[in-house]
Amino acid sequence: MKTNSNDFKIFSGNSNPALAQKICDYLDRPLGQAKVSRFSDGEVQIEINENVRRKDVFLIQSTCAPVNDNLVELLLMLDALKRSSASKITAVIPYYGYARQDKKVAPRVPISAKLVADLLTQAG
């Protein structure tokens, strides 16, 4: 099913809500309603609080410090949006943590940028 080019929503994680709000203001769009909280053990909990079914969704979330916290938040938000039947999800990542680890520099080391990209693709 094809979507209208104006039929999109913008969401943000906790890494840079001010940037997300500036983008929404510039585009004259409301920021999507989502709740990002933590369980008592520190696990991230995500709730998408509006209908995204058959919508194009843009998720603004940087993976700056704390890199791992922001990355997990991004992955969980992507998964929540996918499970909420968004038509298309685009992750807008102003700072891509692990980007400097884009090639193998020694034996027995990961290519972290590739792994993170694969995780993002799989999540949403």
mmCIF file of C-alpha atoms in Angstrom, residues 60-113:
data_model
loop_
_atom_site.group_PDB
_atom_site.id
_atom_site.type_symbol
_atom_site.label_atom_id
_atom_site.label_comp_id
_atom_site.label_asym_id
_atom_site.label_seq_id
_atom_site.Cartn_x
_atom_site.Cartn_y
_atom_site.Cartn_z
ATOM 1 C CA ILE A 60 15.649 10.616 15.570
ATOM 2 C CA GLN A 61 18.146 9.074 17.967
ATOM 3 C CA SER A 62 21.859 9.659 18.168
ATOM 4 C CA THR A 63 24.193 7.008 19.518
ATOM 5 C CA CYS A 64 26.432 9.482 21.310
ATOM 6 C CA ALA A 65 27.555 8.965 24.914
ATOM 7 C CA PRO A 66 26.337 6.975 26.700
ATOM 8 C CA VAL A 67 26.701 5.024 23.466
ATOM 9 C CA ASN A 68 25.404 1.640 24.581
ATOM 10 C CA ASP A 69 22.381 3.075 26.420
ATOM 11 C CA ASN A 70 21.375 5.194 23.432
ATOM 12 C CA LEU A 71 21.961 2.313 21.024
ATOM 13 C CA VAL A 72 19.755 -0.090 22.992
ATOM 14 C CA GLU A 73 17.068 2.595 23.243
ATOM 15 C CA LEU A 74 17.236 3.044 19.453
ATOM 16 C CA LEU A 75 17.016 -0.706 18.812
ATOM 17 C CA LEU A 76 14.034 -1.116 21.134
ATOM 18 C CA MET A 77 12.217 1.885 19.654
ATOM 19 C CA LEU A 78 12.752 0.511 16.137
ATOM 20 C CA ASP A 79 11.360 -2.845 17.212
ATOM 21 C CA ALA A 80 8.343 -1.240 18.919
ATOM 22 C CA LEU A 81 7.565 0.811 15.803
ATOM 23 C CA LYS A 82 7.923 -2.242 13.559
ATOM 24 C CA ARG A 83 5.623 -4.282 15.812
ATOM 25 C CA SER A 84 3.151 -1.374 15.712
ATOM 26 C CA SER A 85 2.877 -1.908 11.931
ATOM 27 C CA ALA A 86 4.614 1.235 10.702
ATOM 28 C CA SER A 87 4.805 1.157 6.910
ATOM 29 C CA LYS A 88 8.399 2.364 6.677
ATOM 30 C CA ILE A 89 10.852 3.290 9.424
ATOM 31 C CA THR A 90 13.836 5.554 8.845
ATOM 32 C CA ALA A 91 16.380 5.920 11.625
ATOM 33 C CA VAL A 92 17.931 9.394 11.642
ATOM 34 C CA ILE A 93 21.225 8.954 13.508
ATOM 35 C CA PRO A 94 23.115 12.272 13.741
ATOM 36 C CA TYR A 95 26.064 10.583 15.463
ATOM 37 C CA TYR A 96 26.716 6.930 14.680
ATOM 38 C CA GLY A 97 28.568 5.320 17.565
ATOM 39 C CA TYR A 98 30.981 2.561 16.554
ATOM 40 C CA ALA A 99 31.467 4.189 13.119
ATOM 41 C CA ARG A 100 35.225 4.353 13.645
ATOM 42 C CA GLN A 101 35.331 0.581 13.962
ATOM 43 C CA ASP A 102 34.463 0.052 10.300
ATOM 44 C CA LYS A 103 37.285 -2.287 9.338
ATOM 45 C CA LYS A 104 39.342 -5.047 10.814
ATOM 46 C CA VAL A 105 42.540 -3.531 12.193
ATOM 47 C CA ALA A 106 43.971 -6.651 13.805
ATOM 48 C CA PRO A 107 43.256 -10.379 13.998
ATOM 49 C CA ARG A 108 40.386 -11.502 16.211
ATOM 50 C CA VAL A 109 38.630 -8.111 16.416
ATOM 51 C CA PRO A 110 35.051 -7.362 15.390
ATOM 52 C CA ILE A 111 33.929 -4.972 12.700
ATOM 53 C CA SER A 112 31.645 -3.189 15.135
ATOM 54 C CA ALA A 113 30.162 -0.667 12.685
#
